[in-house]
Amino acid sequence: MIIGIDLAGNEDKPSGFAVIDNKLNTKTFLVYNDKELIKTTLENKPKLITIDAPLGLPKGRCCLDYNCKCVKYGYTRIGEKIMLKSGIRLFPCGFAGMKKLTLRGIKLKNYFKSKGFRVIETFPGSAQDLLNMPRKGKDHTLLQKALIKYGFKNIKKNITDHELDAITSALVGKLYLENNYLAFGIKEEEQII
């Protein structure tokens, strides 16, 4: 089992959650708070957890506080800089609108790793671009059709865009386990897969 999580920055907003197996059988739903997210993850006993959120800080940063001395190390990780130069659109982890998401992602990553799970950071939008799939955009049914064409089974009709990104995150995890992936950045900052 591989779990894909399209993490929301705030626990009041829905996070997409996908569980896939080797045959691409798929279960998806929405979760909200960290307690529910952790409980659901542990119940599924995954081989790998993939999270669509920044899971690391720029090298030299101890926090994302704008008043801390570590601010001199910037707001963008090396992997994010490489992706931006490559034409991949994304918001850096230190961008004001990403701060809550980054801190929540790091907290969850640290918890899961402390329990012995493998966790990777994904960016479904770039994976969709590389796999010639449409991003969720205005009409997420196009992404839904692309994932079904790829081979995912049991995708429900009324699926949300958050669940579709969670499936894509899990797909990146599957490709990662098959050693068929790209990694952007350095391990000290958490690579983006």
Coordinates of N, CA and C in Angstrom, one line a residue:
M1 N 0.8 -1.2 0.0 CA 0.0 0.0 0.0 C 0.9 1.3 0.0
I2 N 0.5 2.2 -0.8 CA 1.1 3.5 -0.8 C 0.0 4.5 -0.5
I3 N 0.3 5.5 0.3 CA -0.6 6.5 0.7 C -0.1 7.8 0.0
G4 N -1.1 8.5 -0.6 CA -0.8 9.9 -1.1 C -1.7 10.8 -0.4
I5 N -1.1 11.9 0.0 CA -1.8 13.0 0.8 C -1.6 14.3 0.1
D6 N -2.7 14.9 -0.3 CA -2.7 16.3 -0.8 C -3.0 17.2 0.4
L7 N -2.0 17.6 1.1 CA -2.1 18.3 2.4 C -2.6 19.7 2.3
A8 N -3.6 20.0 3.1 CA -4.1 21.4 3.2 C -3.2 22.1 4.2
G9 N -3.1 23.4 4.1 CA -2.3 24.1 5.1 C -3.0 24.3 6.4
N10 N -4.3 24.2 6.4 CA -5.1 24.4 7.6 C -5.9 23.2 7.9
E11 N -6.0 22.8 9.2 CA -6.8 21.6 9.5 C -8.3 21.8 9.3
D12 N -8.8 23.0 9.1 CA -10.2 23.2 8.8 C -10.5 23.0 7.4
K13 N -9.5 22.8 6.5 CA -9.8 22.6 5.1 C -9.5 21.2 4.8
P14 N -10.1 20.6 3.7 CA -9.9 19.2 3.4 C -8.6 18.9 2.8
S15 N -8.0 17.8 3.2 CA -6.8 17.2 2.6 C -7.3 16.0 1.8
G16 N -6.8 15.8 0.6 CA -7.1 14.7 -0.2 C -6.2 13.5 0.3
F17 N -6.8 12.3 0.4 CA -6.2 11.1 0.9 C -6.4 10.0 -0.1
A18 N -5.4 9.3 -0.5 CA -5.5 8.2 -1.5 C -4.7 7.0 -1.0
V19 N -5.2 5.8 -1.1 CA -4.5 4.6 -0.8 C -4.6 3.8 -2.1
I20 N -3.3 3.4 -2.6 CA -3.3 2.6 -3.8 C -2.5 1.3 -3.5
D21 N -2.7 0.3 -4.3 CA -1.9 -0.9 -4.2 C -1.2 -1.1 -5.5
N22 N -0.4 -2.2 -5.6 CA 0.4 -2.5 -6.8 C -0.4 -2.6 -8.1
K23 N -1.7 -3.0 -8.0 CA -2.5 -3.1 -9.2 C -3.3 -1.8 -9.5
L24 N -3.0 -0.8 -8.8 CA -3.6 0.5 -8.9 C -5.1 0.6 -8.5
N25 N -5.5 -0.4 -7.6 CA -6.8 -0.3 -6.9 C -6.7 0.9 -6.0
T26 N -7.7 1.7 -6.0 CA -7.7 3.0 -5.4 C -8.8 3.3 -4.5
K27 N -8.5 3.8 -3.3 CA -9.5 4.3 -2.4 C -9.1 5.8 -2.1
T28 N -10.1 6.7 -2.1 CA -9.9 8.1 -1.8 C -11.0 8.6 -0.9
F29 N -10.6 9.6 -0.2 CA -11.5 10.4 0.7 C -10.9 11.6 1.1
L30 N -11.6 12.4 1.9 CA -11.1 13.7 2.5 C -10.9 13.5 4.0
V31 N -9.8 14.1 4.5 CA -9.6 14.1 5.9 C -9.3 15.5 6.3
Y32 N -9.5 15.8 7.5 CA -9.3 17.2 8.0 C -8.2 17.4 9.0
N33 N -8.3 17.0 10.2 CA -7.3 17.3 11.2 C -6.2 16.2 11.2
D34 N -5.1 16.6 11.9 CA -4.0 15.7 11.9 C -4.3 14.4 12.6
K35 N -5.1 14.4 13.6 CA -5.4 13.2 14.4 C -6.1 12.2 13.4
E36 N -7.1 12.7 12.6 CA -7.8 11.8 11.7 C -6.8 11.3 10.6
L37 N -5.9 12.2 10.1 CA -5.0 11.9 9.1 C -4.0 10.8 9.6
I38 N -3.5 11.0 10.8 CA -2.6 10.0 11.3 C -3.2 8.7 11.6
K39 N -4.4 8.7 12.1 CA -5.2 7.4 12.4 C -5.5 6.7 11.1
T40 N -5.9 7.4 10.1 CA -6.2 6.7 8.8 C -5.0 6.1 8.2
T41 N -3.9 6.9 8.3 CA -2.6 6.4 7.7 C -2.1 5.1 8.4
L42 N -2.1 5.1 9.7 CA -1.7 4.0 10.5 C -2.6 2.8 10.3
E43 N -3.9 3.0 10.1 CA -4.8 1.8 9.8 C -4.5 1.1 8.5
N44 N -3.9 1.9 7.5 CA -3.6 1.3 6.2 C -2.3 0.7 6.1
K45 N -1.4 0.8 7.1 CA -0.1 0.2 7.1 C 0.7 0.4 5.8
P46 N 1.0 1.6 5.4 CA 1.6 1.8 4.1 C 3.1 1.4 4.0
K47 N 3.5 1.0 2.9 CA 4.9 0.8 2.6 C 5.6 2.2 2.4
L48 N 4.9 3.2 1.9 CA 5.4 4.5 1.7 C 4.3 5.5 1.8
I49 N 4.6 6.7 2.4 CA 3.7 7.8 2.6 C 4.3 8.9 1.7
T50 N 3.4 9.4 0.8 CA 3.8 10.6 0.0 C 3.0 11.8 0.4
I51 N 3.6 12.9 0.5 CA 2.9 14.1 1.0 C 3.1 15.2 0.0
D52 N 2.1 15.8 -0.5 CA 2.1 17.0 -1.4 C 2.1 18.2 -0.5
A53 N 3.3 18.5 -0.1 CA 3.6 19.7 0.7 C 5.1 19.8 0.9
P54 N 5.6 21.0 1.1 CA 7.1 21.1 1.5 C 7.3 20.4 2.8
L55 N 8.4 19.5 2.8 CA 8.7 18.8 4.0 C 10.0 19.2 4.6
G56 N 10.6 20.2 4.1 CA 11.9 20.7 4.6 C 12.0 22.2 4.4
L57 N 13.0 22.7 5.1 CA 13.3 24.2 5.1 C 14.6 24.4 4.3
P58 N 14.8 25.6 3.8 CA 16.1 25.9 3.1 C 17.3 25.7 4.1
K59 N 18.4 25.1 3.5 CA 19.5 24.8 4.4 C 20.0 26.1 5.1
G60 N 20.1 25.9 6.4 CA 20.5 27.0 7.3 C 19.3 27.6 8.1
R61 N 18.1 27.3 7.6 CA 16.9 27.8 8.3 C 16.6 26.9 9.4
C62 N 16.2 27.5 10.6 CA 15.7 26.8 11.7 C 14.2 26.9 11.8
C63 N 13.7 27.9 11.1 CA 12.2 28.2 11.2 C 11.8 29.0 10.0
L64 N 10.6 29.4 10.0 CA 10.1 30.3 8.9 C 9.7 31.7 9.5
D65 N 10.2 32.0 10.7 CA 9.9 33.3 11.3 C 10.7 34.4 10.6
Y66 N 10.0 35.4 10.1 CA 10.7 36.5 9.4 C 11.6 37.3 10.2
N67 N 11.5 37.2 11.6 CA 12.3 38.0 12.5 C 13.5 37.2 13.0
C68 N 13.6 36.0 12.6 CA 14.7 35.1 13.1 C 16.0 35.4 12.3
K69 N 17.2 35.3 12.9 CA 18.4 35.5 12.2 C 18.6 34.5 11.0
C70 N 17.9 33.4 11.1 CA 18.1 32.4 10.0 C 17.5 32.9 8.7
V71 N 16.8 34.0 8.7 CA 16.1 34.5 7.5 C 17.2 34.8 6.4
K72 N 18.4 35.0 6.8 CA 19.5 35.3 5.8 C 19.7 34.2 4.8
Y73 N 19.2 33.0 5.2 CA 19.4 31.8 4.3 C 18.2 31.7 3.2
G74 N 17.3 32.6 3.3 CA 16.3 32.7 2.2 C 15.1 31.9 2.5
Y75 N 14.2 31.9 1.5 CA 12.9 31.3 1.5 C 12.7 30.2 0.6
T76 N 13.7 29.9 -0.2 CA 13.6 28.9 -1.3 C 14.7 27.9 -1.2
R77 N 14.2 26.6 -1.3 CA 15.2 25.5 -1.3 C 15.8 25.3 -2.6
I78 N 17.0 24.7 -2.7 CA 17.7 24.4 -3.9 C 16.8 23.7 -4.9
G79 N 16.1 22.7 -4.5 CA 15.2 21.9 -5.4 C 14.1 22.8 -6.0
E80 N 13.6 23.7 -5.2 CA 12.6 24.6 -5.7 C 13.2 25.6 -6.8
K81 N 14.4 26.0 -6.5 CA 15.1 26.9 -7.5 C 15.3 26.2 -8.8
I82 N 15.8 24.9 -8.7 CA 16.0 24.1 -9.9 C 14.7 23.9 -10.7
M83 N 13.6 23.6 -10.0 CA 12.4 23.4 -10.6 C 11.9 24.7 -11.3
L84 N 12.0 25.8 -10.6 CA 11.6 27.1 -11.2 C 12.4 27.4 -12.5
K85 N 13.7 27.2 -12.4 CA 14.5 27.4 -13.6 C 14.2 26.5 -14.7
S86 N 13.7 25.3 -14.4 CA 13.3 24.4 -15.4 C 11.9 24.7 -16.0
G87 N 11.2 25.7 -15.5 CA 9.9 26.1 -16.0 C 8.8 25.4 -15.2
I88 N 9.0 24.7 -14.1 CA 8.0 24.1 -13.3 C 7.5 25.1 -12.4
R89 N 6.2 25.4 -12.5 CA 5.5 26.4 -11.6 C 5.3 25.9 -10.2
L90 N 5.7 26.6 -9.2 CA 5.5 26.2 -7.8 C 5.7 27.4 -6.9
F91 N 5.2 27.3 -5.7 CA 5.4 28.3 -4.7 C 6.5 27.8 -3.7
P92 N 7.6 28.5 -3.5 CA 8.6 28.1 -2.6 C 8.1 27.9 -1.1
C93 N 8.7 27.0 -0.4 CA 8.3 26.7 1.0 C 8.2 27.9 1.9
G94 N 9.1 28.9 1.7 CA 9.1 30.1 2.6 C 8.2 31.2 2.1
F95 N 7.5 31.0 1.0 CA 6.5 32.0 0.5 C 5.4 32.2 1.6
A96 N 5.0 33.4 1.8 CA 4.1 33.7 2.9 C 2.9 32.8 2.9
G97 N 2.3 32.5 1.8 CA 1.1 31.6 1.7 C 1.4 30.2 1.9
M98 N 2.6 29.8 1.9 CA 3.0 28.4 2.1 C 3.5 28.0 3.5
K99 N 3.7 29.0 4.4 CA 4.3 28.8 5.7 C 3.5 27.8 6.5
K100 N 2.2 27.9 6.6 CA 1.4 27.0 7.4 C 1.5 25.6 6.9
L101 N 1.4 25.5 5.5 CA 1.5 24.2 4.9 C 2.8 23.5 5.1
T102 N 3.9 24.3 5.0 CA 5.3 23.8 5.2 C 5.4 23.3 6.6
L103 N 5.0 24.1 7.6 CA 5.2 23.7 9.0 C 4.3 22.4 9.3
R104 N 3.1 22.4 8.8 CA 2.3 21.2 9.0 C 2.9 20.0 8.3
G105 N 3.4 20.1 7.1 CA 4.0 19.0 6.4 C 5.2 18.5 7.2
I106 N 6.1 19.3 7.7 CA 7.3 18.9 8.4 C 6.9 18.2 9.7
K107 N 5.9 18.7 10.4 CA 5.4 18.1 11.6 C 4.9 16.6 11.3
L108 N 4.1 16.5 10.3 CA 3.6 15.1 10.0 C 4.7 14.2 9.5
K109 N 5.6 14.7 8.7 CA 6.7 13.9 8.2 C 7.5 13.4 9.4
N110 N 7.9 14.3 10.3 CA 8.6 13.9 11.5 C 7.9 12.8 12.4
Y111 N 6.6 13.0 12.5 CA 5.8 12.0 13.3 C 5.9 10.6 12.6
F112 N 5.6 10.6 11.3 CA 5.6 9.3 10.6 C 6.9 8.7 10.6
K113 N 8.0 9.5 10.3 CA 9.3 8.9 10.4 C 9.7 8.3 11.8
S114 N 9.2 9.0 12.8 CA 9.5 8.5 14.2 C 8.8 7.2 14.4
K115 N 7.8 6.9 13.6 CA 7.1 5.6 13.8 C 7.6 4.6 12.8
G116 N 8.7 4.9 12.1 CA 9.3 3.9 11.2 C 8.9 3.9 9.7
F117 N 8.0 4.9 9.3 CA 7.5 4.9 8.0 C 8.5 5.7 7.1
R118 N 8.5 5.3 5.8 CA 9.2 6.1 4.8 C 8.3 7.1 4.3
V119 N 8.8 8.4 4.2 CA 8.0 9.5 3.7 C 8.7 10.3 2.7
I120 N 8.1 10.6 1.6 CA 8.7 11.5 0.6 C 7.8 12.7 0.3
E121 N 8.4 13.8 -0.2 CA 7.7 14.9 -0.6 C 7.4 14.8 -2.1
T122 N 6.2 15.1 -2.5 CA 5.9 15.1 -3.9 C 5.3 16.4 -4.3
F123 N 5.2 16.7 -5.6 CA 4.5 17.8 -6.1 C 3.7 17.3 -7.3
P124 N 2.5 17.0 -7.1 CA 1.6 16.4 -8.1 C 1.5 17.2 -9.4
G125 N 1.5 18.5 -9.3 CA 1.4 19.3 -10.5 C 2.5 19.1 -11.5
S126 N 3.8 19.0 -11.0 CA 4.9 18.8 -11.8 C 4.9 17.3 -12.4
A127 N 4.4 16.4 -11.5 CA 4.3 15.0 -12.0 C 3.3 14.9 -13.1
Q128 N 2.2 15.6 -13.0 CA 1.2 15.6 -14.0 C 1.8 16.2 -15.3
D129 N 2.5 17.3 -15.2 CA 3.2 17.9 -16.4 C 4.1 16.8 -17.0
L130 N 5.0 16.2 -16.3 CA 6.0 15.3 -16.8 C 5.3 14.0 -17.4
L131 N 4.1 13.6 -16.9 CA 3.4 12.5 -17.4 C 2.4 12.8 -18.5
N132 N 2.4 14.1 -18.9 CA 1.5 14.6 -19.9 C 0.0 14.4 -19.5
M133 N -0.2 14.7 -18.2 CA -1.6 14.7 -17.7 C -2.0 16.1 -17.4
P134 N -3.2 16.4 -17.6 CA -3.7 17.8 -17.3 C -3.6 18.0 -15.8
R135 N -3.3 19.2 -15.4 CA -3.4 19.6 -13.9 C -4.9 19.7 -13.6
K136 N -5.2 19.7 -12.3 CA -6.7 19.7 -12.0 C -7.4 21.0 -12.5
G137 N -6.8 22.1 -12.5 CA -7.3 23.3 -13.1 C -8.8 23.6 -12.9
K138 N -9.4 24.1 -13.9 CA -10.9 24.5 -13.8 C -11.8 23.3 -14.0
D139 N -11.3 22.3 -14.8 CA -12.1 21.1 -15.0 C -11.3 19.9 -14.6
H140 N -11.5 19.5 -13.4 CA -10.6 18.4 -12.9 C -11.1 17.0 -13.4
T141 N -12.2 17.0 -14.2 CA -12.6 15.7 -14.8 C -11.5 15.2 -15.8
L142 N -10.8 16.2 -16.4 CA -9.8 15.8 -17.4 C -8.6 15.0 -16.7
L143 N -8.3 15.5 -15.5 CA -7.2 14.7 -14.8 C -7.8 13.4 -14.3
Q144 N -9.1 13.4 -13.9 CA -9.7 12.1 -13.5 C -9.6 11.1 -14.7
K145 N -10.0 11.5 -15.9 CA -9.9 10.6 -17.1 C -8.5 10.2 -17.4
A146 N -7.5 11.1 -17.2 CA -6.1 10.7 -17.5 C -5.7 9.7 -16.5
L147 N -6.1 9.8 -15.2 CA -5.6 8.8 -14.2 C -6.3 7.4 -14.5
I148 N -7.6 7.4 -14.9 CA -8.3 6.2 -15.2 C -7.6 5.6 -16.5
K149 N -7.2 6.4 -17.4 CA -6.5 5.9 -18.6 C -5.2 5.3 -18.2
Y150 N -4.5 5.9 -17.3 CA -3.2 5.4 -16.8 C -3.4 4.0 -16.2
G151 N -4.6 3.7 -15.6 CA -4.8 2.3 -15.1 C -5.4 2.3 -13.7
F152 N -5.6 3.5 -13.1 CA -6.2 3.5 -11.7 C -7.6 3.0 -11.8
K153 N -7.9 2.2 -10.8 CA -9.3 1.6 -10.7 C -10.0 2.1 -9.5
N154 N -11.4 2.0 -9.6 CA -12.3 2.4 -8.6 C -12.3 3.9 -8.2
I155 N -12.0 4.7 -9.2 CA -12.0 6.2 -9.0 C -13.5 6.6 -9.0
K156 N -14.0 7.1 -7.9 CA -15.4 7.5 -7.9 C -15.7 8.7 -8.8
K157 N -17.0 8.7 -9.2 CA -17.4 9.8 -10.1 C -17.4 11.2 -9.5
N158 N -17.7 11.3 -8.3 CA -17.8 12.6 -7.6 C -16.5 13.0 -6.9
I159 N -15.4 12.6 -7.4 CA -14.1 12.8 -6.7 C -13.7 14.3 -6.7
T160 N -13.0 14.7 -5.7 CA -12.6 16.1 -5.6 C -11.2 16.3 -6.2
D161 N -10.9 17.5 -6.5 CA -9.5 17.8 -7.0 C -8.5 17.5 -6.0
H162 N -8.8 17.6 -4.7 CA -7.8 17.2 -3.6 C -7.5 15.7 -3.7
E163 N -8.5 14.9 -3.9 CA -8.3 13.4 -4.0 C -7.5 13.1 -5.3
L164 N -7.8 13.8 -6.3 CA -7.0 13.5 -7.6 C -5.5 13.8 -7.4
D165 N -5.2 14.9 -6.7 CA -3.8 15.2 -6.4 C -3.2 14.2 -5.5
A166 N -4.0 13.7 -4.6 CA -3.6 12.6 -3.6 C -3.2 11.3 -4.4
I167 N -4.1 11.0 -5.4 CA -3.8 9.8 -6.3 C -2.5 10.1 -7.0
T168 N -2.3 11.3 -7.6 CA -1.1 11.6 -8.3 C 0.1 11.5 -7.4
S169 N 0.0 12.0 -6.2 CA 1.1 11.9 -5.2 C 1.4 10.4 -4.9
A170 N 0.4 9.6 -4.8 CA 0.7 8.1 -4.6 C 1.3 7.5 -5.8
L171 N 0.9 7.9 -7.0 CA 1.5 7.4 -8.2 C 3.0 7.8 -8.2
V172 N 3.4 9.0 -7.8 CA 4.8 9.3 -7.7 C 5.5 8.4 -6.7
G173 N 4.8 8.0 -5.7 CA 5.4 7.1 -4.7 C 5.6 5.7 -5.3
K174 N 4.7 5.3 -6.2 CA 4.8 4.0 -6.9 C 6.1 4.0 -7.8
L175 N 6.2 5.1 -8.6 CA 7.3 5.3 -9.5 C 8.6 5.4 -8.7
Y176 N 8.6 6.0 -7.5 CA 9.7 6.1 -6.6 C 10.2 4.7 -6.2
L177 N 9.3 3.9 -5.8 CA 9.6 2.5 -5.3 C 10.1 1.7 -6.5
E178 N 9.7 2.0 -7.7 CA 10.2 1.3 -8.9 C 11.5 1.9 -9.5
N179 N 12.0 2.9 -8.7 CA 13.3 3.6 -9.1 C 13.1 4.3 -10.5
N180 N 12.0 4.9 -10.7 CA 11.7 5.6 -11.9 C 11.1 7.0 -11.6
Y181 N 12.1 7.8 -11.1 CA 11.6 9.1 -10.7 C 12.8 10.1 -10.8
L182 N 12.4 11.4 -10.7 CA 13.4 12.5 -10.6 C 13.3 13.1 -9.2
A183 N 14.5 13.4 -8.7 CA 14.6 14.1 -7.4 C 15.2 15.4 -7.5
F184 N 14.6 16.5 -7.1 CA 15.1 17.8 -7.1 C 15.6 18.3 -5.8
G185 N 16.8 18.8 -5.7 CA 17.3 19.3 -4.5 C 18.2 18.4 -3.8
I186 N 18.5 18.8 -2.5 CA 19.4 18.1 -1.6 C 18.7 17.5 -0.4
K187 N 19.3 16.4 0.1 CA 18.6 15.7 1.2 C 18.5 16.5 2.4
E188 N 19.4 17.5 2.7 CA 19.3 18.3 3.9 C 18.1 19.2 3.9
E189 N 17.6 19.4 2.7 CA 16.4 20.3 2.6 C 15.1 19.5 2.2
E190 N 15.2 18.2 2.1 CA 14.2 17.3 1.7 C 14.0 17.4 0.2
Q191 N 14.3 16.4 -0.5 CA 14.2 16.4 -2.0 C 12.7 16.4 -2.4
I192 N 12.5 16.9 -3.5 CA 11.1 16.9 -4.1 C 11.1 15.8 -5.2
I193 N 10.3 14.9 -5.0 CA 10.2 13.7 -5.9 C 9.1 13.9 -6.9

